[in-house]
Amino acid sequence: MNGITASTALWYASRATGVVSLLLLTAVVLLGVLVNRQGRLPGMPRFVVTGLHRSISLLSVAFVAVHVGTAIADPYVSIRLAAAVIPFTSAYETFWLGLGAVSLDLIAALIVTSLVRAHINRRVWRGIHWLAYAAWPVALAHSIGSSTDMQRGVLLWLAVGCSLMVAAALIWRVARAAREVPRAERAAVALAQVRLAQVRLPTDRFEEADLR
C-alpha cells in the first residue's frame, strides 16, 4: 500500500474491479448454463435460483460500471467515454479495449431489453439474452489482452480456472440435453404413459380383489 498514491489509486481500482467483474460474470454464465428448463438447480427451489441469478447479475453490472468509470478517469492513459461504448475507437490498445466496449454493449443490450421485456417479442428477448452470453468470452479476451497482470501468475490461472468451469458446465449441459426427451416427443410420451396407466388400472383392481 506504500506505493499507492492519488494518481495510481484509480489504476489499481480499475484493475481490481475488472478482475471482480470477470469473476461475477463467470458466476452469471455458470448459473445460466446450469439451470434446467424449469429454472432450477439441484436441491434449490426456483425462487432462490432466480434471486441469486438476479443479485449476481446486478452486482456484476455495478462492478463493470466502476471498472469503466475508473479506467476513463485514470490519468495514466487517455480513454475517452466514447471509446468505452463505441468499439475500436480508442487510441490506446485499440483492439483489446474495443473488445471491452463490445462486451459492455452486449451487457447494456441485455439490461435494456430486460427492463422492457413486457413490451417486446419473447423470441427477440430470448435471442438478445442468448447473444449476451457472448459478453463473457469477449470480456475474458479483453481482460487478458489489455492487462499484463492477467497474462502471468495467479491472475492468469484465475482466468484459466474460469474458462475451465464454463467449458465443463457447457459440456454437462449438452450431455444432459442429449439425454432429455425432445420437445416434439414429450406429448407422445406423456400420452403413452397415461394409456399404460389406464391399462394397468383394471389389472390392479383384479389383483386387489383376489387378495381379499
PDB file of C-alpha atoms in Angstrom:
ATOM      1  CA  MET A   1       0.000   0.000   0.000  1.00  0.00           C
ATOM      2  CA  ASN A   2       3.013   2.331   0.414  1.00  0.00           C
ATOM      3  CA  GLY A   3       3.316   2.768  -3.329  1.00  0.00           C
ATOM      4  CA  ILE A   4      -0.331   3.761  -3.844  1.00  0.00           C
ATOM      5  CA  THR A   5      -0.866   7.462  -4.448  1.00  0.00           C
ATOM      6  CA  ALA A   6      -3.829   9.527  -5.544  1.00  0.00           C
ATOM      7  CA  SER A   7      -2.716   9.183  -9.148  1.00  0.00           C
ATOM      8  CA  THR A   8      -2.275   5.384  -9.022  1.00  0.00           C
ATOM      9  CA  ALA A   9      -5.380   4.623  -6.920  1.00  0.00           C
ATOM     10  CA  LEU A  10      -7.615   4.799  -9.992  1.00  0.00           C
ATOM     11  CA  TRP A  11      -5.288   2.424 -11.852  1.00  0.00           C
ATOM     12  CA  TYR A  12      -5.457  -0.143  -9.068  1.00  0.00           C
ATOM     13  CA  ALA A  13      -9.227   0.336  -8.721  1.00  0.00           C
ATOM     14  CA  SER A  14      -9.750  -0.231 -12.432  1.00  0.00           C
ATOM     15  CA  ARG A  15      -7.673  -3.418 -12.409  1.00  0.00           C
ATOM     16  CA  ALA A  16      -9.263  -4.765  -9.233  1.00  0.00           C
ATOM     17  CA  THR A  17     -12.838  -4.109 -10.328  1.00  0.00           C
ATOM     18  CA  GLY A  18     -12.006  -5.657 -13.700  1.00  0.00           C
ATOM     19  CA  VAL A  19     -10.940  -8.910 -12.021  1.00  0.00           C
ATOM     20  CA  VAL A  20     -14.012  -8.949  -9.769  1.00  0.00           C
ATOM     21  CA  SER A  21     -16.246  -8.220 -12.773  1.00  0.00           C
ATOM     22  CA  LEU A  22     -14.786 -11.220 -14.603  1.00  0.00           C
ATOM     23  CA  LEU A  23     -15.468 -13.483 -11.623  1.00  0.00           C
ATOM     24  CA  LEU A  24     -19.045 -12.235 -11.267  1.00  0.00           C
ATOM     25  CA  LEU A  25     -19.750 -12.545 -14.990  1.00  0.00           C
ATOM     26  CA  THR A  26     -18.386 -16.095 -14.835  1.00  0.00           C
ATOM     27  CA  ALA A  27     -20.794 -16.870 -11.998  1.00  0.00           C
ATOM     28  CA  VAL A  28     -23.699 -15.415 -14.016  1.00  0.00           C
ATOM     29  CA  VAL A  29     -22.790 -17.549 -17.041  1.00  0.00           C
ATOM     30  CA  LEU A  30     -22.430 -20.682 -14.911  1.00  0.00           C
ATOM     31  CA  LEU A  31     -25.868 -20.163 -13.367  1.00  0.00           C
ATOM     32  CA  GLY A  32     -27.391 -19.504 -16.774  1.00  0.00           C
ATOM     33  CA  VAL A  33     -25.879 -22.678 -18.224  1.00  0.00           C
ATOM     34  CA  LEU A  34     -26.538 -24.998 -15.286  1.00  0.00           C
ATOM     35  CA  VAL A  35     -30.201 -24.203 -14.572  1.00  0.00           C
ATOM     36  CA  ASN A  36     -32.694 -26.593 -16.123  1.00  0.00           C
ATOM     37  CA  ARG A  37     -35.729 -25.756 -18.235  1.00  0.00           C
ATOM     38  CA  GLN A  38     -37.752 -25.006 -15.094  1.00  0.00           C
ATOM     39  CA  GLY A  39     -35.151 -22.503 -13.883  1.00  0.00           C
ATOM     40  CA  ARG A  40     -33.917 -24.710 -11.051  1.00  0.00           C
ATOM     41  CA  LEU A  41     -30.679 -26.120  -9.738  1.00  0.00           C
ATOM     42  CA  PRO A  42     -30.487 -29.490  -7.981  1.00  0.00           C
ATOM     43  CA  GLY A  43     -31.577 -29.050  -4.385  1.00  0.00           C
ATOM     44  CA  MET A  44     -32.594 -25.406  -4.810  1.00  0.00           C
ATOM     45  CA  PRO A  45     -36.103 -24.013  -5.414  1.00  0.00           C
ATOM     46  CA  ARG A  46     -36.742 -21.818  -8.419  1.00  0.00           C
ATOM     47  CA  PHE A  47     -37.198 -18.549  -6.485  1.00  0.00           C
ATOM     48  CA  VAL A  48     -33.778 -18.985  -4.830  1.00  0.00           C
ATOM     49  CA  VAL A  49     -32.062 -19.583  -8.171  1.00  0.00           C
ATOM     50  CA  THR A  50     -33.865 -16.627  -9.753  1.00  0.00           C
ATOM     51  CA  GLY A  51     -32.965 -14.312  -6.881  1.00  0.00           C
ATOM     52  CA  LEU A  52     -29.349 -15.462  -6.844  1.00  0.00           C
ATOM     53  CA  HIS A  53     -29.007 -15.004 -10.593  1.00  0.00           C
ATOM     54  CA  ARG A  54     -30.547 -11.534 -10.450  1.00  0.00           C
ATOM     55  CA  SER A  55     -28.421 -10.415  -7.493  1.00  0.00           C
ATOM     56  CA  ILE A  56     -25.135 -11.584  -9.001  1.00  0.00           C
ATOM     57  CA  SER A  57     -26.079 -10.037 -12.351  1.00  0.00           C
ATOM     58  CA  LEU A  58     -26.787  -6.639 -10.757  1.00  0.00           C
ATOM     59  CA  LEU A  59     -23.591  -6.838  -8.721  1.00  0.00           C
ATOM     60  CA  SER A  60     -21.571  -7.628 -11.838  1.00  0.00           C
ATOM     61  CA  VAL A  61     -23.124  -4.656 -13.643  1.00  0.00           C
ATOM     62  CA  ALA A  62     -22.166  -2.393 -10.720  1.00  0.00           C
ATOM     63  CA  PHE A  63     -18.550  -3.577 -10.785  1.00  0.00           C
ATOM     64  CA  VAL A  64     -18.369  -3.246 -14.572  1.00  0.00           C
ATOM     65  CA  ALA A  65     -19.626   0.340 -14.247  1.00  0.00           C
ATOM     66  CA  VAL A  66     -16.957   1.150 -11.643  1.00  0.00           C
ATOM     67  CA  HIS A  67     -14.322  -0.580 -13.783  1.00  0.00           C
ATOM     68  CA  VAL A  68     -15.222   1.514 -16.827  1.00  0.00           C
ATOM     69  CA  GLY A  69     -15.531   4.721 -14.807  1.00  0.00           C
ATOM     70  CA  THR A  70     -12.156   4.373 -13.108  1.00  0.00           C
ATOM     71  CA  ALA A  71     -10.478   3.427 -16.401  1.00  0.00           C
ATOM     72  CA  ILE A  72     -11.798   6.611 -18.014  1.00  0.00           C
ATOM     73  CA  ALA A  73     -10.852   8.759 -15.004  1.00  0.00           C
ATOM     74  CA  ASP A  74      -7.360   7.260 -14.726  1.00  0.00           C
ATOM     75  CA  PRO A  75      -4.866   9.925 -15.882  1.00  0.00           C
ATOM     76  CA  TYR A  76      -2.212   7.309 -16.668  1.00  0.00           C
ATOM     77  CA  VAL A  77      -3.819   6.621 -20.045  1.00  0.00           C
ATOM     78  CA  SER A  78      -6.265   8.631 -22.113  1.00  0.00           C
ATOM     79  CA  ILE A  79      -9.510   6.705 -22.666  1.00  0.00           C
ATOM     80  CA  ARG A  80     -12.469   8.754 -23.828  1.00  0.00           C
ATOM     81  CA  LEU A  81     -16.039   7.958 -22.771  1.00  0.00           C
ATOM     82  CA  ALA A  82     -16.990   7.323 -26.402  1.00  0.00           C
ATOM     83  CA  ALA A  83     -14.270   4.674 -26.679  1.00  0.00           C
ATOM     84  CA  ALA A  84     -15.857   2.784 -23.783  1.00  0.00           C
ATOM     85  CA  VAL A  85     -19.107   2.289 -25.689  1.00  0.00           C
ATOM     86  CA  ILE A  86     -18.080   2.518 -29.357  1.00  0.00           C
ATOM     87  CA  PRO A  87     -15.861  -0.461 -30.176  1.00  0.00           C
ATOM     88  CA  PHE A  88     -12.362   0.001 -31.622  1.00  0.00           C
ATOM     89  CA  THR A  89     -12.277   3.799 -31.420  1.00  0.00           C
ATOM     90  CA  SER A  90      -9.736   4.090 -28.604  1.00  0.00           C
ATOM     91  CA  ALA A  91      -6.295   5.395 -29.448  1.00  0.00           C
ATOM     92  CA  TYR A  92      -4.875   3.272 -26.618  1.00  0.00           C
ATOM     93  CA  GLU A  93      -4.934  -0.536 -27.006  1.00  0.00           C
ATOM     94  CA  THR A  94      -7.477  -0.195 -29.818  1.00  0.00           C
ATOM     95  CA  PHE A  95      -8.272  -3.880 -30.273  1.00  0.00           C
ATOM     96  CA  TRP A  96      -8.332  -5.030 -26.654  1.00  0.00           C
ATOM     97  CA  LEU A  97     -10.282  -2.013 -25.397  1.00  0.00           C
ATOM     98  CA  GLY A  98     -12.566  -2.446 -28.402  1.00  0.00           C
ATOM     99  CA  LEU A  99     -13.395  -5.939 -27.137  1.00  0.00           C
ATOM    100  CA  GLY A 100     -14.220  -4.420 -23.761  1.00  0.00           C
ATOM    101  CA  ALA A 101     -16.608  -1.994 -25.456  1.00  0.00           C
ATOM    102  CA  VAL A 102     -18.276  -4.879 -27.330  1.00  0.00           C
ATOM    103  CA  SER A 103     -18.775  -6.755 -24.054  1.00  0.00           C
ATOM    104  CA  LEU A 104     -20.166  -3.631 -22.386  1.00  0.00           C
ATOM    105  CA  ASP A 105     -22.604  -3.043 -25.255  1.00  0.00           C
ATOM    106  CA  LEU A 106     -23.858  -6.643 -25.059  1.00  0.00           C
ATOM    107  CA  ILE A 107     -24.435  -6.298 -21.322  1.00  0.00           C
ATOM    108  CA  ALA A 108     -26.215  -2.971 -21.868  1.00  0.00           C
ATOM    109  CA  ALA A 109     -28.467  -4.569 -24.514  1.00  0.00           C
ATOM    110  CA  LEU A 110     -29.397  -7.312 -22.060  1.00  0.00           C
ATOM    111  CA  ILE A 111     -30.243  -4.791 -19.342  1.00  0.00           C
ATOM    112  CA  VAL A 112     -32.349  -2.585 -21.604  1.00  0.00           C
ATOM    113  CA  THR A 113     -34.298  -5.474 -23.142  1.00  0.00           C
ATOM    114  CA  SER A 114     -34.896  -6.978 -19.689  1.00  0.00           C
ATOM    115  CA  LEU A 115     -36.358  -3.677 -18.474  1.00  0.00           C
ATOM    116  CA  VAL A 116     -38.762  -3.524 -21.432  1.00  0.00           C
ATOM    117  CA  ARG A 117     -39.337  -7.273 -21.637  1.00  0.00           C
ATOM    118  CA  ALA A 118     -43.105  -6.897 -21.328  1.00  0.00           C
ATOM    119  CA  HIS A 119     -43.187  -4.693 -24.435  1.00  0.00           C
ATOM    120  CA  ILE A 120     -41.071  -6.751 -26.852  1.00  0.00           C
ATOM    121  CA  ASN A 121     -41.459 -10.083 -28.581  1.00  0.00           C
ATOM    122  CA  ARG A 122     -40.395 -13.042 -26.459  1.00  0.00           C
ATOM    123  CA  ARG A 123     -38.288 -14.507 -29.261  1.00  0.00           C
ATOM    124  CA  VAL A 124     -36.478 -11.207 -29.686  1.00  0.00           C
ATOM    125  CA  TRP A 125     -35.783 -11.035 -25.968  1.00  0.00           C
ATOM    126  CA  ARG A 126     -34.522 -14.626 -25.850  1.00  0.00           C
ATOM    127  CA  GLY A 127     -32.305 -14.029 -28.883  1.00  0.00           C
ATOM    128  CA  ILE A 128     -30.681 -10.994 -27.266  1.00  0.00           C
ATOM    129  CA  HIS A 129     -30.459 -12.860 -23.954  1.00  0.00           C
ATOM    130  CA  TRP A 130     -28.544 -15.726 -25.553  1.00  0.00           C
ATOM    131  CA  LEU A 131     -26.401 -13.277 -27.524  1.00  0.00           C
ATOM    132  CA  ALA A 132     -25.440 -11.637 -24.242  1.00  0.00           C
ATOM    133  CA  TYR A 133     -23.632 -14.829 -23.260  1.00  0.00           C
ATOM    134  CA  ALA A 134     -21.034 -13.781 -25.837  1.00  0.00           C
ATOM    135  CA  ALA A 135     -20.170 -10.924 -23.476  1.00  0.00           C
ATOM    136  CA  TRP A 136     -18.284 -13.371 -21.242  1.00  0.00           C
ATOM    137  CA  PRO A 137     -15.667 -14.738 -23.709  1.00  0.00           C
ATOM    138  CA  VAL A 138     -15.243 -11.256 -25.168  1.00  0.00           C
ATOM    139  CA  ALA A 139     -14.714  -9.827 -21.676  1.00  0.00           C
ATOM    140  CA  LEU A 140     -12.257 -12.621 -20.901  1.00  0.00           C
ATOM    141  CA  ALA A 141     -10.237 -11.854 -24.037  1.00  0.00           C
ATOM    142  CA  HIS A 142     -10.345  -8.133 -23.175  1.00  0.00           C
ATOM    143  CA  SER A 143      -9.083  -8.822 -19.648  1.00  0.00           C
ATOM    144  CA  ILE A 144      -6.158 -10.969 -20.757  1.00  0.00           C
ATOM    145  CA  GLY A 145      -5.191  -8.811 -23.717  1.00  0.00           C
ATOM    146  CA  SER A 146      -5.416  -5.395 -22.066  1.00  0.00           C
ATOM    147  CA  SER A 147      -3.788  -6.246 -18.726  1.00  0.00           C
ATOM    148  CA  THR A 148      -0.269  -7.634 -18.401  1.00  0.00           C
ATOM    149  CA  ASP A 149      -1.195  -8.758 -14.870  1.00  0.00           C
ATOM    150  CA  MET A 150      -3.688 -11.227 -16.361  1.00  0.00           C
ATOM    151  CA  GLN A 151      -1.026 -12.732 -18.613  1.00  0.00           C
ATOM    152  CA  ARG A 152       1.010 -14.370 -15.871  1.00  0.00           C
ATOM    153  CA  GLY A 153       0.931 -15.628 -12.319  1.00  0.00           C
ATOM    154  CA  VAL A 154      -2.140 -16.076 -10.153  1.00  0.00           C
ATOM    155  CA  LEU A 155      -4.455 -13.947 -12.291  1.00  0.00           C
ATOM    156  CA  LEU A 156      -3.665 -15.963 -15.401  1.00  0.00           C
ATOM    157  CA  TRP A 157      -4.525 -19.169 -13.539  1.00  0.00           C
ATOM    158  CA  LEU A 158      -7.689 -17.463 -12.333  1.00  0.00           C
ATOM    159  CA  ALA A 159      -8.697 -16.768 -15.942  1.00  0.00           C
ATOM    160  CA  VAL A 160      -7.858 -20.351 -16.899  1.00  0.00           C
ATOM    161  CA  GLY A 161      -9.961 -21.632 -13.999  1.00  0.00           C
ATOM    162  CA  CYS A 162     -12.941 -19.526 -15.095  1.00  0.00           C
ATOM    163  CA  SER A 163     -12.593 -20.878 -18.642  1.00  0.00           C
ATOM    164  CA  LEU A 164     -12.435 -24.484 -17.467  1.00  0.00           C
ATOM    165  CA  MET A 165     -15.517 -24.092 -15.262  1.00  0.00           C
ATOM    166  CA  VAL A 166     -17.581 -22.592 -18.079  1.00  0.00           C
ATOM    167  CA  ALA A 167     -16.365 -25.273 -20.503  1.00  0.00           C
ATOM    168  CA  ALA A 168     -17.254 -28.033 -18.018  1.00  0.00           C
ATOM    169  CA  ALA A 169     -20.716 -26.512 -17.484  1.00  0.00           C
ATOM    170  CA  LEU A 170     -21.343 -26.364 -21.230  1.00  0.00           C
ATOM    171  CA  ILE A 171     -20.284 -29.988 -21.697  1.00  0.00           C
ATOM    172  CA  TRP A 172     -22.573 -31.058 -18.837  1.00  0.00           C
ATOM    173  CA  ARG A 173     -25.497 -29.077 -20.297  1.00  0.00           C
ATOM    174  CA  VAL A 174     -25.027 -30.539 -23.782  1.00  0.00           C
ATOM    175  CA  ALA A 175     -24.750 -34.081 -22.405  1.00  0.00           C
ATOM    176  CA  ARG A 176     -27.871 -33.589 -20.321  1.00  0.00           C
ATOM    177  CA  ALA A 177     -29.808 -32.157 -23.256  1.00  0.00           C
ATOM    178  CA  ALA A 178     -28.862 -35.185 -25.335  1.00  0.00           C
ATOM    179  CA  ARG A 179     -30.434 -37.464 -22.722  1.00  0.00           C
ATOM    180  CA  GLU A 180     -33.658 -35.478 -22.464  1.00  0.00           C
ATOM    181  CA  VAL A 181     -36.744 -36.355 -24.500  1.00  0.00           C
ATOM    182  CA  PRO A 182     -37.100 -33.954 -27.463  1.00  0.00           C
ATOM    183  CA  ARG A 183     -39.882 -31.427 -27.017  1.00  0.00           C
ATOM    184  CA  ALA A 184     -41.789 -32.755 -30.043  1.00  0.00           C
ATOM    185  CA  GLU A 185     -41.891 -36.219 -28.490  1.00  0.00           C
ATOM    186  CA  ARG A 186     -42.887 -35.209 -24.973  1.00  0.00           C
ATOM    187  CA  ALA A 187     -46.634 -35.157 -25.700  1.00  0.00           C
ATOM    188  CA  ALA A 188     -46.472 -38.625 -27.255  1.00  0.00           C
ATOM    189  CA  VAL A 189     -44.502 -39.975 -24.301  1.00  0.00           C
ATOM    190  CA  ALA A 190     -46.926 -38.441 -21.811  1.00  0.00           C
ATOM    191  CA  LEU A 191     -49.918 -39.875 -23.717  1.00  0.00           C
ATOM    192  CA  ALA A 192     -48.316 -43.310 -23.805  1.00  0.00           C
ATOM    193  CA  GLN A 193     -47.756 -43.178 -20.054  1.00  0.00           C
ATOM    194  CA  VAL A 194     -51.400 -42.267 -19.463  1.00  0.00           C
ATOM    195  CA  ARG A 195     -52.586 -45.132 -21.664  1.00  0.00           C
ATOM    196  CA  LEU A 196     -50.287 -47.544 -19.883  1.00  0.00           C
ATOM    197  CA  ALA A 197     -51.681 -46.438 -16.553  1.00  0.00           C
ATOM    198  CA  GLN A 198     -55.237 -46.961 -17.816  1.00  0.00           C
ATOM    199  CA  VAL A 199     -54.385 -50.484 -18.986  1.00  0.00           C
ATOM    200  CA  ARG A 200     -52.813 -51.366 -15.665  1.00  0.00           C
ATOM    201  CA  LEU A 201     -55.640 -49.954 -13.579  1.00  0.00           C
ATOM    202  CA  PRO A 202     -58.202 -52.792 -14.164  1.00  0.00           C
ATOM    203  CA  THR A 203     -55.474 -55.388 -13.609  1.00  0.00           C
ATOM    204  CA  ASP A 204     -54.541 -53.785 -10.319  1.00  0.00           C
ATOM    205  CA  ARG A 205     -58.182 -53.891  -9.213  1.00  0.00           C
ATOM    206  CA  PHE A 206     -58.496 -57.596 -10.048  1.00  0.00           C
ATOM    207  CA  GLU A 207     -55.325 -58.291  -8.080  1.00  0.00           C
ATOM    208  CA  GLU A 208     -56.721 -56.405  -5.102  1.00  0.00           C
ATOM    209  CA  ALA A 209     -59.950 -58.417  -5.347  1.00  0.00           C
ATOM    210  CA  ASP A 210     -58.037 -61.711  -5.400  1.00  0.00           C
ATOM    211  CA  LEU A 211     -56.098 -60.700  -2.332  1.00  0.00           C
ATOM    212  CA  ARG A 212     -59.310 -60.008  -0.499  1.00  0.00           C
TER     213      ARG A 212
END
